[in-house]
XYZ file of C-alpha atoms in Angstrom:
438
model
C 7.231 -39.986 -0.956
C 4.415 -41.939 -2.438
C 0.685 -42.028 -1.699
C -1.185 -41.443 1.140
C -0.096 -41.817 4.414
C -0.989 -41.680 8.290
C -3.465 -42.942 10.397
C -2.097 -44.944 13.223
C -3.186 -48.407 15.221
C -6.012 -47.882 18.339
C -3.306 -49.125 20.170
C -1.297 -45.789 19.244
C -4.435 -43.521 19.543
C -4.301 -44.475 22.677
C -0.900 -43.479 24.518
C -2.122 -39.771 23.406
C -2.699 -38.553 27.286
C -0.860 -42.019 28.393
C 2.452 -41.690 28.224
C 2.630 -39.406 25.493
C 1.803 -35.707 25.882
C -2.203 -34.955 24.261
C 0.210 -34.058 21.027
C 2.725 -36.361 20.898
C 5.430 -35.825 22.908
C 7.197 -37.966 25.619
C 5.610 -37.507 28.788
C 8.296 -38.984 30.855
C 11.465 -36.776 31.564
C 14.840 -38.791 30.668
C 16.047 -39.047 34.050
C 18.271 -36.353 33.938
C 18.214 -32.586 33.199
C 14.587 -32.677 31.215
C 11.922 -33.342 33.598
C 8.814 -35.020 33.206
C 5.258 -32.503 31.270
C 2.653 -32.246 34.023
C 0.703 -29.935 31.730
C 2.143 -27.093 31.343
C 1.275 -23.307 31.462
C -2.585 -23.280 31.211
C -2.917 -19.807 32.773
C -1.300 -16.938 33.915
C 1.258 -18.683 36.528
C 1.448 -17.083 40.134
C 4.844 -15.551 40.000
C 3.472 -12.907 37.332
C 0.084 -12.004 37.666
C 1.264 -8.587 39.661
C 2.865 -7.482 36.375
C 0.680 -9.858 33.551
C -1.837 -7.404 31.449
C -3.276 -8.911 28.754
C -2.116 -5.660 26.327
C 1.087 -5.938 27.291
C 3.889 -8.261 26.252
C 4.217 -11.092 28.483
C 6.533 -10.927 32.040
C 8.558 -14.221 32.438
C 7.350 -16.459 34.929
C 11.172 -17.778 34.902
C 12.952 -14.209 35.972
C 13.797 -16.292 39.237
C 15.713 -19.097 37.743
C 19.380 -19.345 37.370
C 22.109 -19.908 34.961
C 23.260 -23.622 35.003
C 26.284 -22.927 32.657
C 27.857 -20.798 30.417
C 28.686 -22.438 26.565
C 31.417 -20.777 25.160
C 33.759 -21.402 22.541
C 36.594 -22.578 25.183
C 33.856 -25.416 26.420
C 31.549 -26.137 23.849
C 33.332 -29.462 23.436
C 31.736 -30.723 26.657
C 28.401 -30.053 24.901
C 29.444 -31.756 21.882
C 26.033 -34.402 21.922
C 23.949 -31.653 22.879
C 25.005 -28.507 20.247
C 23.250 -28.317 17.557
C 26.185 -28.061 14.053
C 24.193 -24.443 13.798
C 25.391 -23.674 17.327
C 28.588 -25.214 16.831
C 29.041 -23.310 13.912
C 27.912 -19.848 15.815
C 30.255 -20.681 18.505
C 33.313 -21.538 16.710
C 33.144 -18.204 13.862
C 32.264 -15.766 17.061
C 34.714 -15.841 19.820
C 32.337 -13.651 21.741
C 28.958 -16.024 20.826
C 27.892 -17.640 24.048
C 24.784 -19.502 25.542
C 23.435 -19.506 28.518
C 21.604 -22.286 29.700
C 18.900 -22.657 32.185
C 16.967 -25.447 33.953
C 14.518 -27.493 31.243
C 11.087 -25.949 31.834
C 8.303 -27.865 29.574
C 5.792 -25.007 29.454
C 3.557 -25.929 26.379
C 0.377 -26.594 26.849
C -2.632 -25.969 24.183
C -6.687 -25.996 24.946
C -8.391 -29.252 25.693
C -10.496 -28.822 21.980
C -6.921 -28.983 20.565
C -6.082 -31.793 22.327
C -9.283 -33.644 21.564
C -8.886 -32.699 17.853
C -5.190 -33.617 17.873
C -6.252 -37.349 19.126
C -9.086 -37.359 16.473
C -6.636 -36.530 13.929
C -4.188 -39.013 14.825
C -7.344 -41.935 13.420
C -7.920 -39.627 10.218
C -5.255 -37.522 9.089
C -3.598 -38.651 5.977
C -1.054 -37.035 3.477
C -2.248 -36.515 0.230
C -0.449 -38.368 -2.774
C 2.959 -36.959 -3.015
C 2.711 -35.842 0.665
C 1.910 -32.441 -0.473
C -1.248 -31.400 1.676
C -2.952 -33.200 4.495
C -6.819 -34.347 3.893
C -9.551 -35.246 6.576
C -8.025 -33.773 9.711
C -8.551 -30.397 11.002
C -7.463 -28.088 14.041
C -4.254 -28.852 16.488
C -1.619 -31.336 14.738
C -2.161 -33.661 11.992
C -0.164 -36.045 13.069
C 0.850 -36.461 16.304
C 2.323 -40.334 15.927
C 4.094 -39.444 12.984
C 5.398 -41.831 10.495
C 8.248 -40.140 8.354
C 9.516 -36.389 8.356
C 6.822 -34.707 6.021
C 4.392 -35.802 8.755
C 6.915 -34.405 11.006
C 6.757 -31.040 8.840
C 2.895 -30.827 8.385
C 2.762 -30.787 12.282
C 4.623 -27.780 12.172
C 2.597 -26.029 9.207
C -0.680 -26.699 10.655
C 0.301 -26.593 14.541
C -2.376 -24.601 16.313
C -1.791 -20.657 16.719
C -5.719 -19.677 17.189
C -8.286 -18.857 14.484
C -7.545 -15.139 13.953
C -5.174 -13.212 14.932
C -3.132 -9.817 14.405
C 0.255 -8.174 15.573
C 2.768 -5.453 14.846
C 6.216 -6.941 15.224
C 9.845 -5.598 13.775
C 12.534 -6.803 11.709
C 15.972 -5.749 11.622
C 18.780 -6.516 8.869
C 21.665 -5.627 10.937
C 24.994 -5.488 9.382
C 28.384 -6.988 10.370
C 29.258 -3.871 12.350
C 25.961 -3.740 13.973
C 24.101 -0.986 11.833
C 20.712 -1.768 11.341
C 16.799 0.187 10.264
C 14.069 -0.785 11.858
C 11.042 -1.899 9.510
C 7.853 -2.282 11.184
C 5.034 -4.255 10.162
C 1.742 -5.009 11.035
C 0.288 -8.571 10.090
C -2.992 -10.485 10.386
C -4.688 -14.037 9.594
C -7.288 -16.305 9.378
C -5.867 -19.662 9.984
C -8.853 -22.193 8.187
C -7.269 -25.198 9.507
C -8.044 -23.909 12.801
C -12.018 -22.931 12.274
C -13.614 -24.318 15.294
C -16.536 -24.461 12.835
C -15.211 -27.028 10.468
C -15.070 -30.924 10.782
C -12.583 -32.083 8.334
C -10.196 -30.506 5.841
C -12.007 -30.808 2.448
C -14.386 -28.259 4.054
C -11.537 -25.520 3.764
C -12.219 -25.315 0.114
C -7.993 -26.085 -0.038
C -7.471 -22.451 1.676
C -5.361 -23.157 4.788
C -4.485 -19.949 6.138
C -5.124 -16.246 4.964
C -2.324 -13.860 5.499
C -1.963 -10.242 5.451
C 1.078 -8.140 5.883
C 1.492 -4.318 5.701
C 4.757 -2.713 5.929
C 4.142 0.822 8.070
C 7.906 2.063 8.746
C 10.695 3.326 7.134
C 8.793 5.729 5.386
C 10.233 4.988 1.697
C 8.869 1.231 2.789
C 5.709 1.980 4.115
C 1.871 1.028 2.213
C 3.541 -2.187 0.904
C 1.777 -5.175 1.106
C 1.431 -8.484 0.474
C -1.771 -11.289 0.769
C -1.159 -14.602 0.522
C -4.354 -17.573 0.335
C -2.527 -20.644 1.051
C -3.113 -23.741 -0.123
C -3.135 -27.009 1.647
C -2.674 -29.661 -0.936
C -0.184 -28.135 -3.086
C -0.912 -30.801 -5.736
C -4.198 -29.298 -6.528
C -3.015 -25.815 -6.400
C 0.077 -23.499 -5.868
C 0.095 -20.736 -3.222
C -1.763 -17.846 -4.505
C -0.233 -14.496 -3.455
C -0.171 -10.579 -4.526
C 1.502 -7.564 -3.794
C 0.132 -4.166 -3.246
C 3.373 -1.236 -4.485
C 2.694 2.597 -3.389
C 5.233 3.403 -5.920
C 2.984 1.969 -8.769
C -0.269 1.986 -6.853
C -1.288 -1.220 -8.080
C -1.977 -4.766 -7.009
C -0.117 -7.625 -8.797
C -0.031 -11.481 -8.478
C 3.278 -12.519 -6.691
C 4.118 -16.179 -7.742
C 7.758 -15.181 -6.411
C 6.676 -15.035 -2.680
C 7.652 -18.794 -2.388
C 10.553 -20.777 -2.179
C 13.506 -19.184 -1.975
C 12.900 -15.892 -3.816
C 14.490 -13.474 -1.024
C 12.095 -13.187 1.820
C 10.387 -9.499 1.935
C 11.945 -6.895 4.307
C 14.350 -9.838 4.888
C 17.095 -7.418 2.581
C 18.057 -11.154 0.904
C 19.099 -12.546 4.251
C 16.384 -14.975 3.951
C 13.976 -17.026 1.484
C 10.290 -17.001 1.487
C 9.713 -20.464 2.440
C 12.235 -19.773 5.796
C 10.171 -17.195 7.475
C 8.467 -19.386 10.212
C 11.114 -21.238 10.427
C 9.850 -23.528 7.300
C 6.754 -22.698 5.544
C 5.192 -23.348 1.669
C 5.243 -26.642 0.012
C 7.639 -29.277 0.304
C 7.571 -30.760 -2.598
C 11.379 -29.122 -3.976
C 12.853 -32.049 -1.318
C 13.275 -35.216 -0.205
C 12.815 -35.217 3.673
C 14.209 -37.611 6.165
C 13.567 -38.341 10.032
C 17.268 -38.016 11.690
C 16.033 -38.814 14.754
C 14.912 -37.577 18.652
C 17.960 -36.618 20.993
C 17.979 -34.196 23.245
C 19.521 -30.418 22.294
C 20.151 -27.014 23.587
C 17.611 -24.570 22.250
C 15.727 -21.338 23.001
C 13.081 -22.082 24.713
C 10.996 -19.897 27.461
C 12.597 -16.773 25.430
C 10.565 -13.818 27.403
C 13.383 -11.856 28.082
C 14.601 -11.582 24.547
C 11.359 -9.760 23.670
C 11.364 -7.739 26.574
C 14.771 -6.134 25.559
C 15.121 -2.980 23.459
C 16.437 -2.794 20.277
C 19.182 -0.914 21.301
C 20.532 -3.455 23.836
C 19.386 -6.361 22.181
C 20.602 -6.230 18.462
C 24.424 -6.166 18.478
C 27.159 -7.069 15.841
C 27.631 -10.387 14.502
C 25.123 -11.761 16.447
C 22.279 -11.325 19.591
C 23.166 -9.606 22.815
C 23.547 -13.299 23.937
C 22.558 -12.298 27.816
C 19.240 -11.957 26.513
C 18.460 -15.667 25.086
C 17.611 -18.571 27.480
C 18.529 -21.679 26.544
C 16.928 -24.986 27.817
C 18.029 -28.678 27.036
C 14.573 -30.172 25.322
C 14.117 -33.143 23.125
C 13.861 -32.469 19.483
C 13.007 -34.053 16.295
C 15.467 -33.274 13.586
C 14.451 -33.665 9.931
C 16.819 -33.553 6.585
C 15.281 -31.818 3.487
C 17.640 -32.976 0.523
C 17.571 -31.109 -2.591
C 15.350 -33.358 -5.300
C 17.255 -33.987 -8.686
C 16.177 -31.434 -11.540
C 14.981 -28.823 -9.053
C 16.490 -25.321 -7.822
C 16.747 -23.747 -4.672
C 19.286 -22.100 -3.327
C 19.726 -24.184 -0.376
C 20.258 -27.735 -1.150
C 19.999 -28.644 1.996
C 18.214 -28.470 5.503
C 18.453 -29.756 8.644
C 15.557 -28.854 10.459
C 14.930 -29.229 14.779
C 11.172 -29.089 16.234
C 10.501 -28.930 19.792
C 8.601 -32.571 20.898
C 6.637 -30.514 22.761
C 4.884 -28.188 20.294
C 6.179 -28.993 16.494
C 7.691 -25.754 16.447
C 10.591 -24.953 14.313
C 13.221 -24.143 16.894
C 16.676 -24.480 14.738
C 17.801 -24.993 11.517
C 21.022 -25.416 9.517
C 20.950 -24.146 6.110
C 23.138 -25.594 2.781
C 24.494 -23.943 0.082
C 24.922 -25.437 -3.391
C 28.538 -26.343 -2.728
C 26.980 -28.197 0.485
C 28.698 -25.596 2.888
C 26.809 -24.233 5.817
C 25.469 -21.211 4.705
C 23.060 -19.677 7.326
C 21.750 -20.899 10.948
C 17.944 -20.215 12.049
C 17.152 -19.563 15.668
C 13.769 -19.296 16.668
C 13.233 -18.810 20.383
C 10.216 -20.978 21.695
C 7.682 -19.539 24.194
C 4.168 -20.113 25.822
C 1.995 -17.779 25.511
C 0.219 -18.488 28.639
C -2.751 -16.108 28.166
C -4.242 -17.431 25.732
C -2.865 -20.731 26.231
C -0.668 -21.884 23.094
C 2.731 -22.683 22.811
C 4.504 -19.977 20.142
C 7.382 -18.331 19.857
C 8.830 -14.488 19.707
C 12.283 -13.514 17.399
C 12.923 -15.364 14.272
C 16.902 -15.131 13.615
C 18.421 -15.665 10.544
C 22.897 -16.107 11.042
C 24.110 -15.811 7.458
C 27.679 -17.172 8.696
C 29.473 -16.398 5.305
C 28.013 -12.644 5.039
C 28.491 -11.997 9.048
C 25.186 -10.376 9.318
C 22.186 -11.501 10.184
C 18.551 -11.090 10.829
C 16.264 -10.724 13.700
C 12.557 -10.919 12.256
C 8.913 -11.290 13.988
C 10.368 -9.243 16.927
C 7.450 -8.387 19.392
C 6.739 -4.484 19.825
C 6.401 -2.927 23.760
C 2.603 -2.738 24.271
C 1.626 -4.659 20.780
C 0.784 -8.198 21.953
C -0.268 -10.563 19.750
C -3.975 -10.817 19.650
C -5.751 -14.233 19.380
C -9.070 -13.222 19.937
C -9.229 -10.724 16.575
C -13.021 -12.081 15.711
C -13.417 -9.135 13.649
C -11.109 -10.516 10.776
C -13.571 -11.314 7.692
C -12.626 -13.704 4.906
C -14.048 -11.104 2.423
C -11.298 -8.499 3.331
C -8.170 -10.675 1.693
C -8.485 -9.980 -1.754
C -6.521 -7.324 -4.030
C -8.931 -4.605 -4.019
C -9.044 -4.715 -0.307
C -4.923 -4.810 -0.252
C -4.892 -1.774 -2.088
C -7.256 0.323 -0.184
C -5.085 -1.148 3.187
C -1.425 0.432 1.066
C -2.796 3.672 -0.542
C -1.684 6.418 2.044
């Protein structure tokens, strides 16, 4: 990728709210099975605000709908056009894998200062040299029109999740015979490139987001944690991050929470830059649009967090009657291992809802070029508030047969959006290490 790049024609500008969504998407449904967005969830929806409470995780407004089919591995060549190779791959190793797939519902919608933001940044935005950071936009999506995949990317990065925010949410390694410990953490940040205060990017004094987590159970786990200031042009400056260790009660810089040093309390089913789906610099790849087509993926996922552990996390893979699955138009991108670089996957193939820029899917390479591991993350609107989100991150490491089910929502710990109390002046090392000692 060479220099800067963005900004698109008046002509463009101007479908946003046409016949493009306000970020992006196609308006129009395709005539078949996805229907046309008419706005989306904006507020709590009718069919839930008996049981919606605002500390409480969120009902689904869906609990009505039924299944439209069953994907198995005895039909999944019906689907072929419409399977992702991750669930292709998930179907064909477990016989007992299956999907179940509802009617398309396009739920995402954002606030209108988003939207207007989004459309502003669509005559600004550009990618810095390299295409490592994004200059002069700020708030929503960078680049809604996008003009190659690290546009694509950056949409995802940056795509708006509120100002401040905090939750406790679970991970679980589980093994291959279904064994698992729970480790609970509770997390916090300051997303800059969301300020409602700020007009452009160079404002952000290169500090996109500030992030916090704190590890609270197991007890041999608990008082770690990690702070991370990242950057948003990379060329300029690397992700700063430390690490706060009970066992040696001090604070020390963490260059290796990047890339793909083993993710933490991922128990090395995962890389640093996968949590999120993608996350970190791109700069270790070349990246390539595949294309738009329409795919199977989790989408309206409130049942999944609803479930308990117990019934939820199973062997080799997701109590599967807990997923929904909806057929939505995705951008796929290719990430391509650059020459005289290391990672340990030298390859990605990455899906993003049109309708948000979220991460849904990804397929994951390993140095041979083999499929290695398959990342499901299932898509949600979070119609309180309203943004378009998501709840479970899973990681499928196919050649291990375990997996792992991160960012799992905890009964009666919402997310919360509105968590003004957050001060810049709190994410430094001393203040880690006060937040660790027990």
């Amino acid at each position: 990728m060479g220099g800067a790049l963005a900004k698109v024609p008046d002509a463009q500008v101007g479908r946003l709210g046409g016949d493009l969504t306000p970020v992006g998407a196609e308006k129009a449904g395709n005539g078949g099975d996805i229907p046309a967005w008419t706005g989306g969830l904006t507020g709590v929806p009718d069919s839930v605000k008996g049981e919606y409470s605002a500390d409480k995780l969120l009902p689904n407004p869906f609990k009505g709908d039924a299944v439209k089919v069953e994907i198995s591995q005895g039909n999944m060549g019906q689907f072929e056009g419409q399977l992702t190779d991750g669930y292709k791959a998930l179907l064909e190793t477990y016989p007992s894998y299956k999907m179940k797939v509802y009617q398309t519902r396009r739920s995402c919608a954002y606030p209108e200062f988003v939207y207007e933001a989004t459309k502003r940044n669509a005559q600004v935005a550009e990618l810095t040299p390299g295409g490592n950071g994004v200059s002069e936009g700020i708030m929503g999506f960078p680049f809604p029109i996008p003009n190659n995949a690290l546009e694509v990317i950056w949409n995802h990065t940056l795509r708006y999740r509120a100002f401040k925010l905090t939750r406790e949410f679970t991970a679980a390694p589980v093994t291959r015979s279904g064994e698992y410990e729970l480790q609970t953490v509770q997390d916090e940040a300051i997303l800059q490139w969301s300020d409602p205060s700020k007009k452009r990017a160079e404002e952000l004094n290169n500090i996109s987001l500030y992030y916090i987590a704190n590890t609270v159970a197991p007890a041999r786990s608990a008082g770690s944690v990690i702070l991370v200031h990242e950057t948003l042009n990379r060329a300029l400056e690397d992700r700063k991050a430390w690490q706060y260790s009970p066992g040696t009660r001090r604070v020390r810089r963490a260059p290796n929470i990047a890339y793909d040093n083993p993710g933490t309390n991922s128990d090395g089913l995962s890389t640093s830059d996968s949590f999120d789906g993608y996350n970190g610099a791109p700069d270790r790849y070349d990246w390539t649009v595949l294309g738009k087509s329409a795919k199977f993926v989790a989408a309206n996922a409130y049942d999944a967090s609803l479930a308990s552990y117990a019934d939820y996390l199973k062997p080799l893979h997701l109590n599967q009657d807990h997923v929904r699955y909806e057929l939505h138009r995705v951008w796929s991108i290719e990430a391509n291992l650059k020459s005289g670089t290391r990672h340990v996957y030298s390859r990605r193939v990455t899906h993003l809802d049109e309708d948000s820029w979220t991460i849904t899917g990804a397929e994951l390479y390993d140095g041979r070029g083999e499929l290695w591991r398959v990342q499901e993350l299932h898509g949600r609107q979070d119609y309180g508030e309203p943004l378009c989100n998501k709840g479970a991150e899973i990681v499928y490491d196919l050649q291990a047969g375990r997996y792992l089910a991160l960012a799992m929502q905890n009964e009666g710990q919402p997310i919360n959006y509105g968590a003004d109390e957050l001060d810049v002046n709190r994410y430094t090392p001393a203040a880690i290490r006060q937040l660790g000692v027990r």
